[in-house]
């Protein structure tokens, strides 16, 4: 007699709910973490490392399904297979008529790629998966070098901690006014925001221009302006956007969307989504561009937005909308329509986006095998992604447009200030 295999179901966390509703061929909601090695990738060893890594991340075997009221994750028997890279960067992963895994692992010469549909995880969660994969790959690939002692690498958390819905855990359950919550908290900043226009690339491809440089040199330049690296890069991005925009839009503020890793403020080891976003910007008005002023303005925005009180309030607002009875009983097609409409309205208040997942750490012994890490994403608007490993800082521009004046202005500023940059492009 055949036994029916049990199927496990998991609800999407609060941040994940937007991605299935709003993904499209123009914006696949896929992001990529890449690890560039000094030697060519061995695909068989990479597959073996992936098999081991999956034991630590069983949630990554989930597929996304549609219910009556919400999307949900369902466990599967599917197993990921390493492939030689052949698709465009951040090609679609989730298709609602297919039952497939929500990530892919590929390689090309010296590079290992992890591409992931954002509903499954955010950048921090995906980075933990990537680090585990790279650790086991190098341990297997160069096992002779580690015959005496294998470098230590401790998993960040237990499997249950990795699967934690941290939004639900930190929701205080306060009874908030749903109509007030639906109002945009960044309304003042979203009025008359500068929107970038350009010529879209064929077949909705994403152009990725990546600048690699010394982390110490970039950090030193940021400190000369009394700024952190994130504030400095964000201010420079705003400055470049302002320099290259049409004169008729000079009075419109330039606004960046910035994701906030909530794990820095709430104890959590989840590898699922646990982030919020904030908008930062600079109202140029009739002023002539002054980079120092832009840095001061951006620093002030970061200082105001990155407080535990502000983030706690934001988390409870988002969860209150999700938990509201009216929201819960609306059928999924109407929720999808509402989320797409809300996303379009929110986009009107944003010029571009910036993400920094920070410094990536692996055992010291691995430095002779790993050259750098990088991060990029699908883009409905220009988007900068930043990460660093050892003394290599990768700043990646993703854009749906052919034009590259903003990228040129951004990297020229760094070069003119003494930073040596290695530029690469995927198209």
Coordinates of C-alpha atoms in Angstrom, one line a residue:
X1 CA 0.0 0.0 0.0
X2 CA 1.4 3.4 -1.0
X3 CA 1.7 6.0 1.7
X4 CA 0.8 9.5 0.9
X5 CA 3.7 11.8 1.5
X6 CA 2.9 14.7 3.9
X7 CA 3.2 18.2 2.4
X8 CA 4.2 21.2 4.5
X9 CA 2.9 24.7 4.0
X10 CA 4.4 28.0 5.0
X11 CA 2.9 31.4 4.9
X12 CA 4.7 34.2 3.1
X13 CA 6.2 36.7 5.5
X14 CA 5.0 40.3 5.4
X15 CA 7.7 41.6 3.0
X16 CA 7.4 38.7 0.6
X17 CA 3.7 39.2 -0.3
X18 CA 4.4 42.1 -2.7
X19 CA 6.8 40.1 -4.9
X20 CA 4.5 37.5 -6.6
X21 CA 1.9 40.2 -7.3
X22 CA 4.3 42.7 -8.9
X23 CA 6.9 40.6 -10.7
X24 CA 6.9 40.7 -14.5
X25 CA 9.2 40.4 -17.5
X26 CA 10.2 44.0 -17.0
X27 CA 11.0 43.5 -13.3
X28 CA 11.5 39.9 -12.4
X29 CA 12.1 40.6 -8.6
X30 CA 15.2 38.4 -9.0
X31 CA 18.6 39.4 -7.5
X32 CA 22.0 37.9 -8.0
X33 CA 24.9 37.2 -5.6
X34 CA 28.1 36.3 -7.5
X35 CA 31.5 35.0 -6.2
X36 CA 34.5 35.4 -8.4
X37 CA 37.3 33.0 -7.8
X38 CA 40.9 33.0 -9.0
X39 CA 40.5 29.6 -10.7
X40 CA 37.9 28.1 -13.0
X41 CA 34.8 26.6 -11.3
X42 CA 34.6 22.8 -11.2
X43 CA 30.9 22.1 -11.8
X44 CA 31.0 18.6 -10.3
X45 CA 32.5 20.0 -7.1
X46 CA 30.0 22.8 -7.1
X47 CA 27.1 20.4 -7.4
X48 CA 28.5 18.4 -4.5
X49 CA 28.8 21.6 -2.4
X50 CA 25.2 22.5 -3.4
X51 CA 23.9 19.1 -2.2
X52 CA 25.6 19.6 1.2
X53 CA 24.3 23.2 1.4
X54 CA 20.7 22.2 0.8
X55 CA 20.8 20.1 4.0
X56 CA 21.3 23.4 6.0
X57 CA 18.6 25.3 4.0
X58 CA 15.6 22.9 3.5
X59 CA 13.3 25.9 3.1
X60 CA 15.0 26.5 -0.3
X61 CA 13.3 23.4 -1.6
X62 CA 10.0 25.3 -1.4
X63 CA 7.8 26.2 -4.4
X64 CA 5.3 29.0 -4.5
X65 CA 1.6 28.2 -4.9
X66 CA -1.6 30.3 -5.1
X67 CA -4.3 30.0 -2.5
X68 CA -7.7 31.6 -2.4
X69 CA -6.6 34.5 -0.2
X70 CA -2.8 34.4 -0.1
X71 CA 0.2 32.8 -1.9
X72 CA 2.0 30.2 0.2
X73 CA 5.2 28.1 0.1
X74 CA 4.9 24.3 -0.3
X75 CA 7.7 21.8 0.3
X76 CA 8.8 19.8 -2.8
X77 CA 11.1 17.0 -3.8
X78 CA 12.8 19.1 -6.4
X79 CA 16.6 19.3 -6.2
X80 CA 18.6 22.1 -7.6
X81 CA 21.1 21.3 -10.4
X82 CA 24.1 23.4 -11.2
X83 CA 24.1 24.8 -14.7
X84 CA 26.5 26.7 -16.9
X85 CA 25.2 30.3 -17.2
X86 CA 23.2 30.8 -20.3
X87 CA 20.3 33.1 -19.3
X88 CA 20.4 36.9 -19.1
X89 CA 21.2 38.4 -15.7
X90 CA 18.3 38.1 -13.3
X91 CA 16.0 36.3 -15.8
X92 CA 12.6 35.3 -14.5
X93 CA 12.5 32.5 -11.9
X94 CA 8.9 32.5 -10.7
X95 CA 6.2 31.7 -13.3
X96 CA 2.7 31.1 -11.9
X97 CA 2.0 28.2 -14.2
X98 CA 5.2 26.3 -13.1
X99 CA 6.1 24.4 -10.0
X100 CA 9.8 25.2 -9.8
X101 CA 12.4 26.1 -7.2
X102 CA 12.7 29.8 -6.5
X103 CA 16.5 30.0 -7.0
X104 CA 19.2 28.9 -9.4
X105 CA 22.9 28.2 -9.2
X106 CA 25.0 28.7 -12.3
X107 CA 28.7 29.2 -13.1
X108 CA 30.7 30.9 -15.8
X109 CA 34.5 30.5 -16.0
X110 CA 35.6 31.7 -12.5
X111 CA 32.3 32.9 -11.3
X112 CA 29.6 31.2 -9.2
X113 CA 26.1 32.8 -9.4
X114 CA 23.2 32.5 -7.0
X115 CA 20.0 34.1 -8.4
X116 CA 17.0 34.1 -6.2
X117 CA 13.3 35.2 -6.4
X118 CA 12.9 37.9 -3.7
X119 CA 9.8 36.2 -2.1
X120 CA 12.1 33.5 -0.8
X121 CA 14.7 35.6 0.9
X122 CA 16.3 39.0 1.2
X123 CA 19.9 39.9 0.5
X124 CA 21.2 38.9 4.0
X125 CA 19.4 35.6 4.0
X126 CA 20.7 34.8 0.5
X127 CA 24.2 35.8 1.5
X128 CA 24.2 33.2 4.3
X129 CA 23.2 30.5 1.7
X130 CA 25.9 31.8 -0.7
X131 CA 28.6 31.8 2.0
X132 CA 27.7 28.2 3.0
X133 CA 27.9 27.1 -0.7
X134 CA 31.2 28.8 -1.3
X135 CA 32.6 27.4 1.9
X136 CA 31.8 23.8 1.0
X137 CA 32.9 24.3 -2.6
X138 CA 36.4 25.5 -1.6
X139 CA 36.7 22.9 1.2
X140 CA 36.0 20.2 -1.4
X141 CA 37.9 21.7 -4.3
X142 CA 41.1 22.3 -2.4
X143 CA 40.8 19.5 0.2
X144 CA 44.6 18.7 -0.1
X145 CA 45.4 22.2 1.1
X146 CA 43.2 21.7 4.1
X147 CA 44.4 18.2 4.9
X148 CA 45.8 19.2 8.3
X149 CA 42.9 21.3 9.4
X150 CA 39.6 22.4 7.8
X151 CA 38.9 26.1 8.5
X152 CA 36.0 26.5 10.9
X153 CA 32.7 27.8 9.6
X154 CA 29.7 27.8 11.9
X155 CA 26.2 28.0 10.6
X156 CA 24.5 31.3 11.6
X157 CA 21.5 29.5 13.1
X158 CA 19.4 26.3 13.5
X159 CA 17.0 25.4 10.7
X160 CA 14.0 26.6 12.7
X161 CA 15.7 29.9 13.4
X162 CA 16.4 30.3 9.6
X163 CA 12.7 29.7 8.8
X164 CA 11.5 32.1 11.4
X165 CA 8.8 34.7 10.3
X166 CA 10.4 37.5 12.3
X167 CA 7.7 40.0 11.2
X168 CA 5.1 38.0 13.0
X169 CA 7.4 37.5 16.0
X170 CA 7.9 41.2 16.6
X171 CA 4.4 42.4 15.8
X172 CA 2.9 43.9 18.9
X173 CA -0.7 43.4 17.8
X174 CA -1.6 47.0 18.4
X175 CA -5.1 48.1 17.1
X176 CA -4.2 50.7 14.5
X177 CA -6.4 52.7 12.2
X178 CA -6.3 50.8 8.8
X179 CA -7.2 53.9 6.7
X180 CA -4.5 55.9 8.3
X181 CA -2.0 53.1 7.7
X182 CA -2.8 52.9 4.0
X183 CA -1.7 56.5 3.7
X184 CA 1.9 56.9 2.5
X185 CA 4.1 57.8 5.4
X186 CA 6.6 59.3 3.0
X187 CA 4.0 61.4 1.3
X188 CA 5.9 64.7 1.8
X189 CA 9.0 63.2 0.1
X190 CA 7.1 61.5 -2.8
X191 CA 5.6 64.7 -4.2
X192 CA 7.1 65.8 -7.6
X193 CA 10.0 63.4 -7.4
X194 CA 12.4 63.3 -10.4
X195 CA 11.7 60.2 -12.6
X196 CA 14.4 58.9 -14.9
X197 CA 13.5 58.3 -18.5
X198 CA 15.5 56.3 -21.0
X199 CA 15.6 53.8 -23.9
X200 CA 14.7 50.4 -22.6
X201 CA 17.0 47.5 -23.5
X202 CA 15.8 44.8 -25.9
X203 CA 13.9 41.8 -24.4
X204 CA 13.8 43.6 -21.0
X205 CA 17.4 42.8 -20.3
X206 CA 19.2 44.5 -17.4
X207 CA 22.5 46.4 -18.0
X208 CA 24.9 45.8 -15.2
X209 CA 28.0 48.1 -15.0
X210 CA 30.2 47.1 -12.1
X211 CA 33.0 49.1 -10.6
X212 CA 35.5 47.2 -8.4
X213 CA 37.9 49.2 -6.2
X214 CA 39.8 49.1 -3.0
X215 CA 37.5 49.1 0.1
X216 CA 40.1 51.0 2.1
X217 CA 40.5 53.7 -0.5
X218 CA 36.8 54.2 -0.9
X219 CA 36.3 54.3 2.9
X220 CA 39.1 56.8 3.2
X221 CA 37.5 59.1 0.7
X222 CA 34.1 58.8 2.5
X223 CA 35.8 59.7 5.8
X224 CA 37.3 62.8 4.1
X225 CA 33.7 64.0 3.7
X226 CA 32.9 62.9 7.3
X227 CA 30.5 60.2 6.0
X228 CA 30.0 56.5 6.3
X229 CA 30.6 54.5 3.1
X230 CA 26.8 54.0 2.6
X231 CA 26.0 57.7 3.0
X232 CA 28.9 58.7 0.8
X233 CA 27.8 56.3 -2.1
X234 CA 24.2 57.3 -1.7
X235 CA 25.0 61.0 -1.8
X236 CA 27.3 60.5 -4.8
X237 CA 24.5 58.6 -6.6
X238 CA 22.1 61.5 -5.9
X239 CA 24.7 64.0 -7.1
X240 CA 25.3 62.0 -10.4
X241 CA 21.5 61.7 -11.0
X242 CA 21.2 65.5 -10.5
X243 CA 24.1 66.3 -12.8
X244 CA 22.7 64.3 -15.7
X245 CA 19.0 65.1 -15.5
X246 CA 17.2 67.5 -17.9
X247 CA 17.1 71.1 -16.9
X248 CA 13.3 71.2 -16.9
X249 CA 13.3 68.7 -13.9
X250 CA 15.9 70.6 -11.8
X251 CA 13.4 71.6 -9.1
X252 CA 12.2 68.0 -8.5
X253 CA 13.8 66.3 -5.5
X254 CA 15.9 63.2 -6.2
X255 CA 14.8 60.3 -3.9
X256 CA 16.4 57.0 -3.3
X257 CA 14.7 53.9 -1.8
X258 CA 17.0 52.2 0.7
X259 CA 16.3 48.7 2.2
X260 CA 16.9 48.4 6.0
X261 CA 18.1 45.1 7.4
X262 CA 15.9 44.7 10.4
X263 CA 18.2 42.1 11.9
X264 CA 20.4 45.0 13.0
X265 CA 17.6 46.3 15.2
X266 CA 15.6 43.1 16.1
X267 CA 17.2 39.8 17.2
X268 CA 16.7 37.4 14.3
X269 CA 18.6 34.7 12.4
X270 CA 16.0 34.2 9.7
X271 CA 17.1 33.6 6.2
X272 CA 13.7 34.7 4.9
X273 CA 12.8 38.3 4.2
X274 CA 13.2 40.6 7.2
X275 CA 13.7 44.2 5.9
X276 CA 11.9 47.5 5.6
X277 CA 12.6 50.4 3.4
X278 CA 13.1 54.1 3.8
X279 CA 13.3 57.0 1.3
X280 CA 16.2 59.4 1.4
X281 CA 16.8 62.4 -0.9
X282 CA 17.8 65.9 -1.5
X283 CA 15.6 68.8 -2.6
X284 CA 17.9 70.7 -5.0
X285 CA 15.4 73.4 -5.9
X286 CA 17.2 76.4 -7.4
X287 CA 20.5 75.6 -5.8
X288 CA 23.6 74.8 -7.8
X289 CA 24.9 71.2 -7.0
X290 CA 27.1 71.1 -4.0
X291 CA 28.3 67.6 -3.1
X292 CA 29.1 68.5 0.5
X293 CA 25.5 69.8 1.0
X294 CA 24.1 66.6 -0.5
X295 CA 26.1 64.5 2.0
X296 CA 24.9 66.5 4.9
X297 CA 21.3 66.1 3.7
X298 CA 21.6 62.4 3.2
X299 CA 23.3 61.9 6.6
X300 CA 20.4 63.7 8.3
X301 CA 17.9 61.5 6.5
X302 CA 19.7 58.3 7.7
X303 CA 19.9 59.7 11.3
X304 CA 16.2 60.3 11.4
X305 CA 15.1 57.1 9.8
X306 CA 17.4 54.6 11.4
X307 CA 16.0 54.6 14.9
X308 CA 14.6 51.6 16.8
X309 CA 11.4 53.5 17.5
X310 CA 10.8 54.5 13.9
X311 CA 11.4 51.0 12.6
X312 CA 9.3 49.4 15.3
X313 CA 6.4 51.7 14.3
X314 CA 6.9 50.9 10.7
X315 CA 6.9 47.2 11.3
X316 CA 3.7 47.4 13.3
X317 CA 2.1 49.5 10.6
X318 CA 2.9 46.9 7.9
X319 CA 1.7 44.0 10.0
X320 CA -1.5 45.8 11.0
X321 CA -2.5 46.1 7.4
X322 CA -1.8 42.4 6.8
X323 CA -3.7 41.3 9.9
X324 CA -6.7 43.5 9.3
X325 CA -9.9 41.4 8.8
X326 CA -10.8 43.3 5.7
X327 CA -7.4 42.7 4.1
X328 CA -7.5 39.0 5.0
X329 CA -10.9 38.2 3.4
X330 CA -10.2 39.9 0.0
X331 CA -9.6 37.1 -2.6
X332 CA -6.1 36.9 -4.0
X333 CA -6.8 38.3 -7.5
X334 CA -8.1 41.6 -5.9
X335 CA -5.1 41.6 -3.5
X336 CA -2.7 41.2 -6.5
X337 CA -4.4 44.1 -8.2
X338 CA -4.3 46.3 -5.1
X339 CA -0.6 45.5 -4.5
X340 CA 0.3 46.3 -8.1
X341 CA -1.5 49.6 -7.9
X342 CA 0.1 50.5 -4.6
X343 CA 3.5 49.6 -6.0
X344 CA 3.0 51.9 -9.0
X345 CA 2.0 54.7 -6.7
X346 CA 5.0 54.2 -4.5
X347 CA 7.3 54.1 -7.5
X348 CA 6.2 57.7 -8.4
X349 CA 7.9 58.9 -5.3
X350 CA 11.2 57.2 -6.0
X351 CA 14.0 58.1 -8.5
X352 CA 16.3 55.2 -8.0
X353 CA 17.4 52.6 -5.3
X354 CA 20.5 51.6 -3.4
X355 CA 21.4 48.5 -1.4
X356 CA 24.4 47.8 0.7
X357 CA 24.8 44.3 2.2
X358 CA 28.1 45.2 3.8
X359 CA 31.3 43.3 4.3
X360 CA 31.3 39.6 3.6
X361 CA 33.4 37.4 5.9
X362 CA 34.7 33.9 5.3
X363 CA 37.7 32.0 6.8
X364 CA 41.1 33.8 6.3
X365 CA 42.5 30.8 4.6
X366 CA 40.0 31.3 1.7
X367 CA 41.4 34.7 0.6
X368 CA 43.8 33.1 -1.8
X369 CA 40.9 31.4 -3.7
X370 CA 38.3 34.2 -3.7
X371 CA 38.8 37.4 -5.6
X372 CA 35.5 39.2 -4.8
X373 CA 31.8 39.1 -4.3
X374 CA 29.2 41.2 -6.1
X375 CA 25.5 41.9 -5.9
X376 CA 23.0 43.1 -8.5
X377 CA 19.3 42.9 -9.2
X378 CA 16.5 43.2 -11.7
X379 CA 15.7 46.9 -12.2
X380 CA 12.6 48.8 -13.0
X381 CA 14.7 51.9 -12.3
X382 CA 18.5 52.4 -11.9
X383 CA 19.7 50.6 -8.8
X384 CA 23.1 50.5 -7.0
X385 CA 24.1 47.4 -5.1
X386 CA 27.2 47.4 -2.8
X387 CA 29.2 44.7 -1.1
X388 CA 32.8 44.1 -0.1
X389 CA 35.1 41.2 0.5
X390 CA 38.7 41.5 1.9
X391 CA 39.8 44.8 0.2
X392 CA 37.6 44.5 -2.9
X393 CA 34.5 46.8 -3.0
X394 CA 32.0 46.0 -5.8
X395 CA 29.6 48.8 -6.7
X396 CA 27.1 47.5 -9.3
X397 CA 24.7 49.6 -11.4
X398 CA 21.7 47.8 -12.6
X399 CA 19.6 49.6 -15.2
X400 CA 16.8 48.8 -17.7
X401 CA 18.0 51.7 -19.9
X402 CA 20.7 51.9 -22.6
X403 CA 22.0 55.3 -21.5
X404 CA 25.0 55.3 -19.2
X405 CA 25.7 59.0 -18.4
X406 CA 24.8 58.6 -14.7
X407 CA 27.2 55.6 -14.3
X408 CA 30.0 57.5 -16.1
X409 CA 29.5 60.6 -13.9
X410 CA 29.4 58.5 -10.7
X411 CA 32.7 56.5 -11.5
X412 CA 34.4 59.6 -12.9
X413 CA 34.0 61.4 -9.6
X414 CA 35.6 58.5 -7.8
X415 CA 38.4 58.3 -10.3
X416 CA 39.1 62.0 -10.2
X417 CA 39.4 61.7 -6.4
X418 CA 42.2 59.1 -6.6
X419 CA 40.3 55.8 -6.6
X420 CA 41.5 53.2 -9.1
X421 CA 38.5 51.4 -10.6
X422 CA 38.1 48.3 -12.6
X423 CA 35.0 48.6 -14.8
X424 CA 33.1 45.6 -16.3
X425 CA 29.7 45.3 -18.1
X426 CA 27.5 42.4 -19.0
X427 CA 26.3 43.9 -22.3

